[in-house]
Coordinates of C-alpha atoms in Angstrom, one line a residue:
X1 CA -8.0 -10.1 -18.4
X2 CA -7.6 -11.0 -22.1
X3 CA -7.7 -14.6 -23.3
X4 CA -4.7 -16.9 -23.3
X5 CA -3.8 -15.8 -26.8
X6 CA -2.4 -12.7 -25.3
X7 CA -0.4 -14.3 -22.5
X8 CA 3.3 -13.3 -23.0
X9 CA 5.6 -15.7 -24.7
X10 CA 7.7 -15.7 -21.6
X11 CA 4.8 -17.2 -19.6
X12 CA 4.7 -20.1 -22.1
X13 CA 8.4 -20.4 -21.9
X14 CA 8.9 -20.2 -18.1
X15 CA 6.0 -18.9 -16.1
X16 CA 4.3 -15.4 -14.2
X17 CA 13.3 -8.3 -12.1
X18 CA 16.1 -7.8 -10.3
X19 CA 19.7 -8.2 -11.4
X20 CA 21.2 -11.6 -10.9
X21 CA 23.7 -12.0 -8.1
X22 CA 26.3 -14.7 -7.8
X23 CA 24.3 -17.6 -6.6
X24 CA 26.3 -20.8 -7.0
X25 CA 29.4 -22.4 -8.4
X26 CA 30.0 -25.3 -10.9
X27 CA 28.4 -28.6 -10.1
X28 CA 30.3 -30.8 -7.7
X29 CA 31.6 -28.0 -5.5
X30 CA 32.9 -29.5 -2.2
X31 CA 31.6 -33.0 -3.2
X32 CA 32.8 -35.6 -0.6
X33 CA 32.5 -39.3 -0.6
X34 CA 29.3 -40.3 1.2
X35 CA 29.7 -41.6 4.7
X36 CA 29.2 -45.4 5.0
X37 CA 27.1 -45.0 8.1
X38 CA 24.2 -43.6 6.0
X39 CA 24.5 -46.4 3.5
X40 CA 24.3 -49.1 6.1
X41 CA 21.8 -47.5 8.5
X42 CA 18.1 -48.4 8.1
X43 CA 15.9 -45.6 6.7
X44 CA 15.0 -43.1 9.5
X45 CA 17.0 -45.0 12.2
X46 CA 19.8 -42.4 12.6
X47 CA 20.1 -38.8 13.8
X48 CA 20.3 -36.1 11.1
X49 CA 23.8 -35.6 9.7
X50 CA 25.3 -32.1 9.3
X51 CA 23.7 -30.1 6.5
X52 CA 26.7 -30.0 4.2
X53 CA 27.3 -33.7 4.6
X54 CA 23.7 -34.4 3.6
X55 CA 24.0 -32.3 0.5
X56 CA 27.3 -33.7 -0.6
X57 CA 25.9 -37.2 0.0
X58 CA 23.0 -36.4 -2.3
X59 CA 25.3 -35.1 -5.0
X60 CA 27.3 -38.3 -4.7
X61 CA 24.0 -40.3 -5.0
X62 CA 23.0 -38.4 -8.1
X63 CA 26.2 -39.1 -10.0
X64 CA 29.3 -38.0 -8.0
X65 CA 32.4 -37.2 -10.1
X66 CA 30.5 -37.8 -13.4
X67 CA 28.0 -35.1 -12.4
X68 CA 30.8 -32.8 -11.2
X69 CA 32.4 -32.9 -14.6
X70 CA 29.3 -32.1 -16.5
X71 CA 29.3 -28.6 -18.1
X72 CA 26.0 -28.7 -20.0
X73 CA 22.6 -30.2 -19.7
X74 CA 20.1 -30.9 -22.5
X75 CA 16.5 -31.6 -21.6
X76 CA 13.4 -32.2 -23.8
X77 CA 9.9 -32.9 -22.8
X78 CA 6.2 -31.8 -22.6
X79 CA 4.9 -29.3 -20.2
X80 CA 1.3 -28.8 -19.0
X81 CA 1.1 -25.2 -17.7
X82 CA -1.8 -24.0 -15.6
X83 CA -2.3 -20.3 -16.3
X84 CA -2.9 -19.2 -12.7
X85 CA -4.8 -16.0 -12.3
X86 CA -6.1 -16.0 -15.9
X87 CA -9.5 -17.6 -16.0
X88 CA -13.2 -16.8 -15.6
X89 CA -12.7 -17.1 -11.8
X90 CA -9.8 -15.9 -9.7
X91 CA -9.7 -19.2 -7.8
X92 CA -9.7 -21.4 -11.0
X93 CA -10.2 -23.9 -12.5
X94 CA -7.4 -22.7 -14.7
X95 CA -6.9 -22.5 -18.4
X96 CA -4.1 -24.7 -19.6
X97 CA -1.3 -24.5 -22.1
X98 CA 0.5 -27.5 -23.5
X99 CA 4.0 -27.1 -25.0
X100 CA 6.8 -29.3 -26.2
X101 CA 10.1 -27.9 -25.2
X102 CA 13.9 -28.4 -25.5
X103 CA 16.3 -26.7 -23.1
X104 CA 20.0 -26.2 -23.0
X105 CA 21.6 -25.2 -19.7
X106 CA 25.2 -24.0 -19.2
X107 CA 26.1 -25.6 -15.9
X108 CA 29.2 -23.6 -15.3
X109 CA 27.2 -20.3 -15.1
X110 CA 23.5 -19.3 -15.2
X111 CA 22.7 -19.4 -18.9
X112 CA 19.8 -21.1 -20.6
X113 CA 18.3 -21.5 -24.0
X114 CA 14.7 -22.9 -24.1
X115 CA 12.7 -23.4 -27.2
X116 CA 8.9 -24.2 -27.0
X117 CA 6.3 -25.2 -29.5
X118 CA 2.7 -24.8 -28.3
X119 CA 0.5 -27.8 -28.9
X120 CA -3.1 -27.3 -30.1
X121 CA -4.5 -24.7 -32.4
X122 CA -6.8 -22.7 -30.1
X123 CA -5.0 -19.9 -28.2
X124 CA -1.7 -21.1 -29.6
X125 CA 1.3 -18.9 -30.0
X126 CA 4.1 -19.5 -32.6
X127 CA 7.2 -21.4 -31.6
X128 CA 9.6 -19.2 -29.6
X129 CA 13.0 -19.4 -28.0
X130 CA 14.0 -17.8 -24.7
X131 CA 17.6 -17.0 -23.9
X132 CA 18.6 -16.0 -20.4
X133 CA 22.2 -14.7 -20.0
X134 CA 24.0 -12.0 -18.0
X135 CA 20.9 -11.1 -16.0
X136 CA 18.9 -10.4 -19.2
X137 CA 16.1 -12.4 -20.9
X138 CA 15.1 -12.2 -24.5
X139 CA 12.6 -14.1 -26.7
X140 CA 13.0 -14.9 -30.3
X141 CA 10.0 -15.5 -32.6
X142 CA 10.8 -16.1 -36.2
X143 CA 13.7 -13.8 -37.1
X144 CA 13.0 -11.2 -34.4
X145 CA 14.5 -11.2 -30.9
X146 CA 13.0 -8.9 -28.3
X147 CA 13.6 -8.2 -24.6
X148 CA 11.5 -10.1 -22.2
X149 CA 10.0 -9.0 -18.9
X150 CA 12.3 -9.1 -15.8
X151 CA 9.9 -11.5 -14.1
X152 CA 11.0 -14.0 -16.8
X153 CA 14.5 -14.0 -15.3
X154 CA 13.0 -14.7 -11.8
X155 CA 11.0 -17.5 -13.2
X156 CA 14.0 -19.0 -14.9
X157 CA 16.1 -18.6 -11.7
X158 CA 13.5 -20.6 -9.7
X159 CA 13.0 -23.2 -12.3
X160 CA 16.7 -23.9 -12.9
X161 CA 17.8 -23.1 -9.4
X162 CA 15.4 -25.7 -8.0
X163 CA 16.4 -28.4 -10.5
X164 CA 18.1 -31.3 -8.7
X165 CA 21.6 -30.9 -10.1
X166 CA 21.6 -27.1 -9.6
X167 CA 20.0 -26.9 -6.1
X168 CA 22.4 -29.3 -4.6
X169 CA 25.4 -27.4 -6.1
X170 CA 24.0 -24.1 -4.7
X171 CA 23.4 -25.7 -1.3
X172 CA 26.9 -27.2 -1.2
X173 CA 28.4 -23.7 -1.9
X174 CA 26.2 -22.0 0.7
X175 CA 28.1 -20.8 3.8
X176 CA 24.8 -20.4 5.6
X177 CA 23.2 -23.7 4.8
X178 CA 21.3 -25.1 7.8
X179 CA 19.5 -28.3 8.8
X180 CA 15.7 -27.9 9.3
X181 CA 15.0 -31.3 10.8
X182 CA 13.0 -34.0 9.0
X183 CA 9.7 -34.7 7.3
X184 CA 8.1 -38.0 6.4
X185 CA 6.5 -38.6 3.0
X186 CA 5.0 -42.0 2.0
X187 CA 6.6 -43.6 5.0
X188 CA 10.1 -42.4 4.1
X189 CA 12.0 -40.0 6.3
X190 CA 13.5 -37.0 4.5
X191 CA 16.2 -34.7 5.9
X192 CA 15.5 -31.0 5.2
X193 CA 18.2 -28.4 4.6
X194 CA 17.7 -24.8 3.5
X195 CA 19.6 -21.7 2.5
X196 CA 18.8 -18.1 1.5
X197 CA 17.4 -17.6 -2.0
X198 CA 16.6 -14.4 -3.8
X199 CA 13.9 -12.6 -1.6
X200 CA 13.3 -15.6 0.6
X201 CA 14.6 -19.1 1.3
X202 CA 15.0 -22.4 -0.6
X203 CA 14.8 -25.8 1.2
X204 CA 15.6 -29.3 0.0
X205 CA 14.0 -32.6 1.1
X206 CA 16.5 -35.4 0.8
X207 CA 15.3 -39.0 1.0
X208 CA 17.1 -41.2 3.5
X209 CA 16.1 -44.2 1.4
X210 CA 17.6 -43.1 -1.9
X211 CA 19.6 -40.1 -0.8
X212 CA 18.1 -38.1 -3.7
X213 CA 16.3 -34.7 -3.5
X214 CA 12.7 -35.7 -4.0
X215 CA 11.3 -32.1 -3.4
X216 CA 12.5 -28.5 -3.3
X217 CA 10.4 -25.7 -1.8
X218 CA 11.0 -22.0 -2.4
X219 CA 9.3 -19.4 -0.2
X220 CA 9.9 -15.8 -1.5
X221 CA 8.3 -12.7 -2.8
X222 CA 7.9 -11.5 -6.4
X223 CA 7.8 -7.7 -6.2
X224 CA 8.1 -7.3 -10.0
X225 CA 5.4 -9.8 -11.0
X226 CA 1.9 -8.5 -11.6
X227 CA 0.3 -11.8 -10.9
X228 CA 2.3 -12.8 -7.8
X229 CA 3.2 -9.6 -6.0
X230 CA -0.3 -9.1 -4.5
X231 CA -0.1 -12.4 -2.7
X232 CA 3.1 -11.6 -0.7
X233 CA 4.8 -14.7 0.5
X234 CA 4.7 -17.3 -2.3
X235 CA 5.5 -21.0 -1.8
X236 CA 6.7 -22.8 -4.9
X237 CA 7.0 -26.6 -4.5
X238 CA 8.9 -28.8 -6.9
X239 CA 8.3 -32.5 -6.6
X240 CA 10.6 -34.9 -8.4
X241 CA 9.4 -38.4 -9.3
X242 CA 10.2 -41.2 -11.8
X243 CA 13.9 -41.1 -11.2
X244 CA 16.0 -42.9 -13.8
X245 CA 19.7 -43.4 -14.3
X246 CA 21.7 -43.0 -17.6
X247 CA 24.6 -45.1 -18.8
X248 CA 27.1 -42.8 -17.1
X249 CA 25.5 -43.3 -13.7
X250 CA 23.7 -40.0 -13.4
X251 CA 20.2 -40.1 -11.8
X252 CA 17.6 -37.5 -12.9
X253 CA 13.8 -37.3 -12.4
X254 CA 11.6 -37.9 -15.5
X255 CA 8.5 -36.3 -14.0
X256 CA 8.3 -32.9 -12.3
X257 CA 5.2 -31.6 -10.5
X258 CA 5.2 -28.0 -9.5
X259 CA 2.7 -26.1 -7.4
X260 CA 2.3 -22.5 -6.2
X261 CA 0.7 -21.9 -2.8
X262 CA -0.9 -25.3 -3.1
X263 CA -2.3 -24.6 -6.6
X264 CA -1.1 -26.8 -9.5
X265 CA 1.2 -24.8 -11.7
X266 CA 3.1 -27.2 -14.0
X267 CA 3.3 -30.9 -14.8
X268 CA 6.4 -31.7 -16.8
X269 CA 7.2 -35.0 -18.4
X270 CA 10.9 -35.4 -19.5
X271 CA 11.5 -37.3 -22.7
X272 CA 15.3 -37.1 -22.8
X273 CA 18.1 -35.9 -20.6
X274 CA 21.8 -35.6 -21.6
X275 CA 24.7 -34.3 -19.6
X276 CA 27.8 -33.1 -21.6
X277 CA 31.3 -32.5 -20.3
X278 CA 32.1 -30.1 -23.2
X279 CA 31.5 -26.4 -22.6
X280 CA 28.7 -24.8 -24.6
X281 CA 29.8 -22.1 -27.1
X282 CA 29.0 -18.6 -25.8
X283 CA 27.2 -17.5 -29.0
X284 CA 24.5 -20.1 -28.2
X285 CA 23.2 -17.7 -25.6
X286 CA 23.7 -14.5 -27.6
X287 CA 21.3 -11.6 -26.9
X288 CA 21.1 -8.6 -29.3
X289 CA 21.9 -5.2 -28.0
X290 CA 18.4 -4.0 -29.0
X291 CA 16.9 -6.8 -27.0
X292 CA 19.0 -5.9 -24.0
X293 CA 17.8 -2.3 -24.3
X294 CA 14.2 -3.4 -24.4
X295 CA 14.7 -5.6 -21.3
X296 CA 16.3 -2.6 -19.5
X297 CA 13.3 -0.4 -20.4
X298 CA 10.9 -3.0 -19.1
X299 CA 12.9 -3.3 -15.9
X300 CA 12.1 0.4 -15.3
X301 CA 8.3 -0.3 -15.7
X302 CA 7.8 -3.2 -13.3
X303 CA 5.4 -3.3 -10.5
X304 CA 7.7 -1.6 -8.0
X305 CA 8.9 1.2 -10.3
X306 CA 5.9 1.9 -12.6
X307 CA 4.5 5.4 -12.5
X308 CA 2.2 7.4 -14.8
X309 CA 2.8 6.5 -18.4
X310 CA 1.0 9.5 -20.0
X311 CA -1.3 12.4 -19.5
X312 CA -4.7 11.8 -18.0
X313 CA -7.6 12.2 -20.4
X314 CA -10.9 13.8 -19.5
X315 CA -13.5 11.6 -21.1
X316 CA -16.4 13.8 -19.9
X317 CA -16.7 16.6 -17.3
X318 CA -15.5 15.0 -14.1
X319 CA -14.6 11.6 -15.6
X320 CA -10.9 11.2 -16.2
X321 CA -9.0 8.2 -17.5
X322 CA -5.4 7.6 -16.2
X323 CA -3.4 5.4 -18.6
X324 CA -0.9 2.8 -17.5
X325 CA -0.6 -0.8 -18.8
X326 CA -4.4 -0.6 -18.7
X327 CA -6.3 2.4 -17.3
X328 CA -7.8 3.6 -14.1
X329 CA -10.7 6.0 -14.1
X330 CA -11.5 8.9 -11.7
X331 CA -15.1 10.0 -11.3
X332 CA -16.0 13.2 -9.5
X333 CA -19.3 13.3 -7.7
X334 CA -20.6 16.1 -5.4
X335 CA -19.7 14.2 -2.2
X336 CA -16.5 12.6 -3.2
X337 CA -14.4 10.7 -5.8
X338 CA -14.9 7.2 -7.1
X339 CA -12.0 5.3 -8.7
X340 CA -12.4 2.4 -11.1
X341 CA -9.9 -0.4 -10.4
X342 CA -6.8 -0.6 -8.1
X343 CA -4.2 -2.4 -10.1
X344 CA -0.4 -2.4 -10.5
X345 CA 0.8 -1.5 -7.0
X346 CA 0.2 0.4 -3.7
X347 CA 2.5 3.2 -4.9
X348 CA 0.6 3.5 -8.2
X349 CA -2.8 3.7 -6.4
X350 CA -1.4 6.7 -4.5
X351 CA -0.3 8.2 -7.8
X352 CA -3.9 8.0 -9.1
X353 CA -5.3 9.3 -5.8
X354 CA -2.8 12.2 -6.0
X355 CA -4.1 13.0 -9.5
X356 CA -7.7 13.0 -8.3
X357 CA -6.9 15.3 -5.3
X358 CA -5.0 17.6 -7.6
X359 CA -7.9 17.9 -10.0
X360 CA -10.6 18.0 -7.4
X361 CA -9.1 19.3 -4.1
X362 CA -11.1 18.9 -0.9
X363 CA -13.1 15.9 -2.1
X364 CA -12.5 12.6 -0.3
X365 CA -12.0 9.2 -2.0
X366 CA -15.4 7.7 -1.3
X367 CA -15.1 4.4 -3.1
X368 CA -13.2 2.1 -5.5
X369 CA -15.0 -0.1 -8.0
X370 CA -13.3 -3.3 -9.0
X371 CA -14.9 -4.5 -12.3
X372 CA -13.1 -7.8 -12.3
X373 CA -10.6 -9.9 -10.2
X374 CA -7.9 -11.4 -12.3
X375 CA -4.6 -11.6 -10.4
X376 CA -2.8 -9.0 -12.7
X377 CA -5.4 -6.4 -11.6
X378 CA -4.9 -6.8 -7.8
X379 CA -1.8 -4.8 -7.3
X380 CA -3.3 -1.9 -5.3
X381 CA -6.2 -3.7 -3.7
X382 CA -4.5 -4.5 -0.3
X383 CA -3.4 -0.8 0.0
X384 CA -7.0 0.3 -0.6
X385 CA -8.1 -2.2 2.1
X386 CA -5.5 -0.8 4.5
X387 CA -6.7 2.7 3.8
X388 CA -10.3 1.7 4.7
X389 CA -11.7 2.7 1.3
X390 CA -15.0 1.0 0.5
X391 CA -14.6 -1.4 -2.5
X392 CA -17.5 -2.3 -4.7
X393 CA -17.0 -5.7 -6.3
X394 CA -19.1 -8.5 -7.8
X395 CA -20.6 -10.5 -4.9
X396 CA -19.0 -13.7 -6.4
X397 CA -15.6 -12.2 -5.9
X398 CA -16.0 -11.3 -2.2
X399 CA -14.6 -14.6 -0.8
X400 CA -11.6 -14.4 -3.0
X401 CA -10.8 -10.8 -2.0
X402 CA -11.2 -11.7 1.7
X403 CA -8.6 -14.4 1.0
X404 CA -6.3 -11.8 -0.6
X405 CA -6.7 -9.6 2.5
X406 CA -5.4 -12.4 4.6
X407 CA -2.5 -13.4 2.4
X408 CA 0.7 -13.3 4.5
X409 CA 3.2 -10.6 3.6
X410 CA 5.8 -11.5 6.3
X411 CA 8.9 -11.3 4.1
X412 CA 8.2 -7.8 2.9
X413 CA 5.3 -6.4 5.0
X414 CA 2.9 -4.0 3.3
X415 CA 0.5 -1.6 5.0
X416 CA -2.2 -4.2 5.6
X417 CA 0.4 -6.7 7.1
X418 CA 1.7 -4.0 9.4
X419 CA -1.7 -2.7 10.6
X420 CA -4.3 -5.4 9.8
X421 CA -7.9 -4.4 9.4
X422 CA -10.9 -6.1 7.8
X423 CA -11.6 -5.0 4.2
X424 CA -14.7 -2.9 3.5
X425 CA -16.1 -4.9 0.6
X426 CA -19.5 -3.9 -0.8
X427 CA -20.9 -6.9 -2.8
X428 CA -22.7 -6.1 -6.1
X429 CA -25.4 -8.7 -6.8
X430 CA -27.9 -6.4 -8.6
X431 CA -28.4 -2.7 -9.4
X432 CA -26.2 -0.7 -7.0
X433 CA -26.2 3.1 -7.2
X434 CA -23.2 5.3 -6.2
X435 CA -23.8 9.0 -5.8
X436 CA -26.2 11.3 -7.7
X437 CA -26.2 14.0 -10.3
X438 CA -24.8 13.9 -13.8
X439 CA -22.0 11.5 -12.9
X440 CA -24.3 9.1 -11.0
X441 CA -23.1 5.5 -11.3
X442 CA -25.2 2.4 -11.6
X443 CA -23.3 -0.9 -11.0
X444 CA -24.6 -4.2 -12.4
X445 CA -23.2 -7.7 -12.5
X446 CA -22.5 -8.7 -16.0
X447 CA -22.6 -12.5 -15.8
X448 CA -22.3 -15.1 -18.6
X449 CA -19.8 -17.7 -19.5
X450 CA -16.9 -15.3 -19.8
X451 CA -17.9 -12.4 -17.5
X452 CA -19.3 -14.5 -14.7
X453 CA -17.6 -12.3 -12.0
X454 CA -17.4 -9.0 -13.8
X455 CA -19.2 -5.7 -12.9
X456 CA -20.2 -3.0 -15.4
X457 CA -20.7 0.7 -14.5
X458 CA -23.3 2.7 -16.2
X459 CA -23.7 6.5 -16.3
X460 CA -27.4 7.0 -17.0
X461 CA -27.2 10.8 -17.5
X462 CA -24.4 10.4 -20.1
X463 CA -25.7 7.1 -21.7
X464 CA -22.1 5.9 -21.2
X465 CA -21.0 2.4 -20.1
X466 CA -17.8 1.2 -18.5
X467 CA -17.6 -2.3 -19.8
X468 CA -15.2 -3.9 -17.2
X469 CA -12.6 -6.0 -19.0
X470 CA -14.7 -7.1 -21.9
X471 CA -13.9 -4.8 -24.9
X472 CA -11.3 -6.4 -27.1
X473 CA -11.0 -5.4 -30.8
X474 CA -9.9 -8.2 -33.1
X475 CA -7.5 -7.9 -36.0
X476 CA -10.2 -8.8 -38.6
X477 CA -12.7 -6.3 -37.3
X478 CA -15.4 -6.5 -34.6
X479 CA -14.8 -7.5 -31.0
X480 CA -13.8 -10.7 -29.3
X481 CA -17.1 -12.7 -29.4
X482 CA -17.6 -14.3 -25.9
X483 CA -16.8 -11.1 -23.9
X484 CA -18.8 -8.9 -26.3
X485 CA -21.9 -11.1 -26.2
X486 CA -21.8 -11.3 -22.4
X487 CA -21.6 -7.5 -22.1
X488 CA -24.3 -6.9 -24.7
X489 CA -26.6 -9.4 -23.1
X490 CA -26.2 -7.7 -19.7
X491 CA -27.0 -4.3 -21.3
X492 CA -30.1 -5.8 -22.9
X493 CA -31.1 -7.5 -19.6
X494 CA -30.9 -4.3 -17.6
X495 CA -32.5 -2.3 -20.4
X496 CA -29.8 0.3 -20.5
X497 CA -29.6 3.1 -23.1
X498 CA -25.9 3.2 -24.2
X499 CA -24.3 5.5 -26.7
X500 CA -20.6 5.1 -25.7
X501 CA -18.6 2.3 -24.1
X502 CA -15.0 2.2 -22.7
X503 CA -13.3 -0.3 -20.4
X504 CA -10.1 -1.0 -18.3
X505 CA -8.1 -1.6 -21.5
X506 CA -6.1 1.4 -22.7
X507 CA -8.1 2.0 -25.8
X508 CA -10.3 5.0 -26.8
X509 CA -14.0 5.0 -26.0
X510 CA -16.1 3.8 -28.9
X511 CA -19.7 4.1 -30.1
X512 CA -21.9 1.3 -28.7
X513 CA -23.3 0.8 -32.2
X514 CA -19.9 -0.3 -33.4
X515 CA -19.4 -2.8 -30.5
X516 CA -20.3 -5.9 -32.5
X517 CA -19.0 -9.4 -31.9
X518 CA -16.5 -10.3 -34.6
X519 CA -18.0 -12.1 -37.6
X520 CA -21.6 -11.7 -36.5
X521 CA -24.2 -9.6 -38.2
X522 CA -25.7 -6.8 -36.2
X523 CA -29.2 -8.3 -36.5
X524 CA -30.0 -10.5 -33.6
X525 CA -27.0 -9.3 -31.5
X526 CA -28.3 -8.5 -28.0
X527 CA -27.9 -5.1 -26.3
X528 CA -28.6 -2.5 -28.9
X529 CA -29.1 1.2 -28.0
X530 CA -32.4 2.4 -26.8

């Protein structure tokens, strides 16, 4: 996976689509005066109240009629984002991104405008503004507005939907709101209520001490998100602390701590909060027709819907690259077919297998080689496990992939959830040979500071190297230094004779002699041709 410099702007703005559905009504819907029996009862001493009474009491505690009259919310602060799934290791520690942001929310309907300025020069992106309106998301950088990924809308829905003022309004309007008992945190009893949300359920923990929503938890799936879809049932937890009250009597948390499946995702510190009773002009959330068209085009290429994006290319006799967002590679050997990678989705893996069987009828799929394990490249792995295909992978990645094989998919069962079986993982910790003949493959761990868990595949008869996810051309010439140096060092260590290199990225194969780290002279660079 490429460095943070290539994370999408939408990730910095909100992350990680389906069309929005009506999911709430203006703040204060069905607000009732809170029962005096809760006010006077000691914390934890009473039986739970009906779910709607709990929610309406929390709305009253947050600001009551003043909150009900609000039509816009302006928030500014600093966000610490953990880039889950984008690091040297698939289990972290994670790279981080710091941003300063301002956000305007239309409280009468789901519309937001969020501007971010990355902090820090390394891996920074330019300032950007995200607009979400009418089920569409767009990002503006400079004077250009482009359509965002549909997963950006889902991220925004969760972020804003779980916000205290919004989640209570949604719950108050939910006809199928239910009480889920109580939990105790820090010695304080919290009543729990929940209601359906997107592809799962949202629950609110309401403190009996303050009557405020101190935590919101969402359990759902993300079928259109490359980084989340492979993990099935995802739990997002939003914890709200450092509550403060403004002059109008509205309470709001100044610190938000967000986690995903127990991993830290975001820490947000709020500098300012302002509620406004005046409606926000509609042109504040304007999205160009061209950006809407781009968003619609991306919606047709999400995880669920993506299919072949172009003709397969035969790199050598019996070695075929299949392009997608990246590439998968089909290798024919005398006794079967080896496929490099298993990303995007189960359906797409079957597309590639179909291409292999069409080209080489009668040959079985004998193995899959996973050259790396970032989350975005896991989409078809569980399907391969369910099919019983042997998977060659760096030995350091085996515990993580075993964890992926056990990830619950109860909300939308996949093949492995329906018929569980242990994965057939073959760890690569040294030279590992697959097959024989002219397309014989030798696998080697790459290692190094960047490629610690990557595996390269070498074709000795062809003097050709598959360089995992380590070949990134830079704008100024040469190749991204840390990945390039790790790969060249591994080639030198194993004394491989290489003429040509290609990788998972959808770029043409190149001469090994041209694969030089950016800004470095060829003299002294490890891994030259033999």
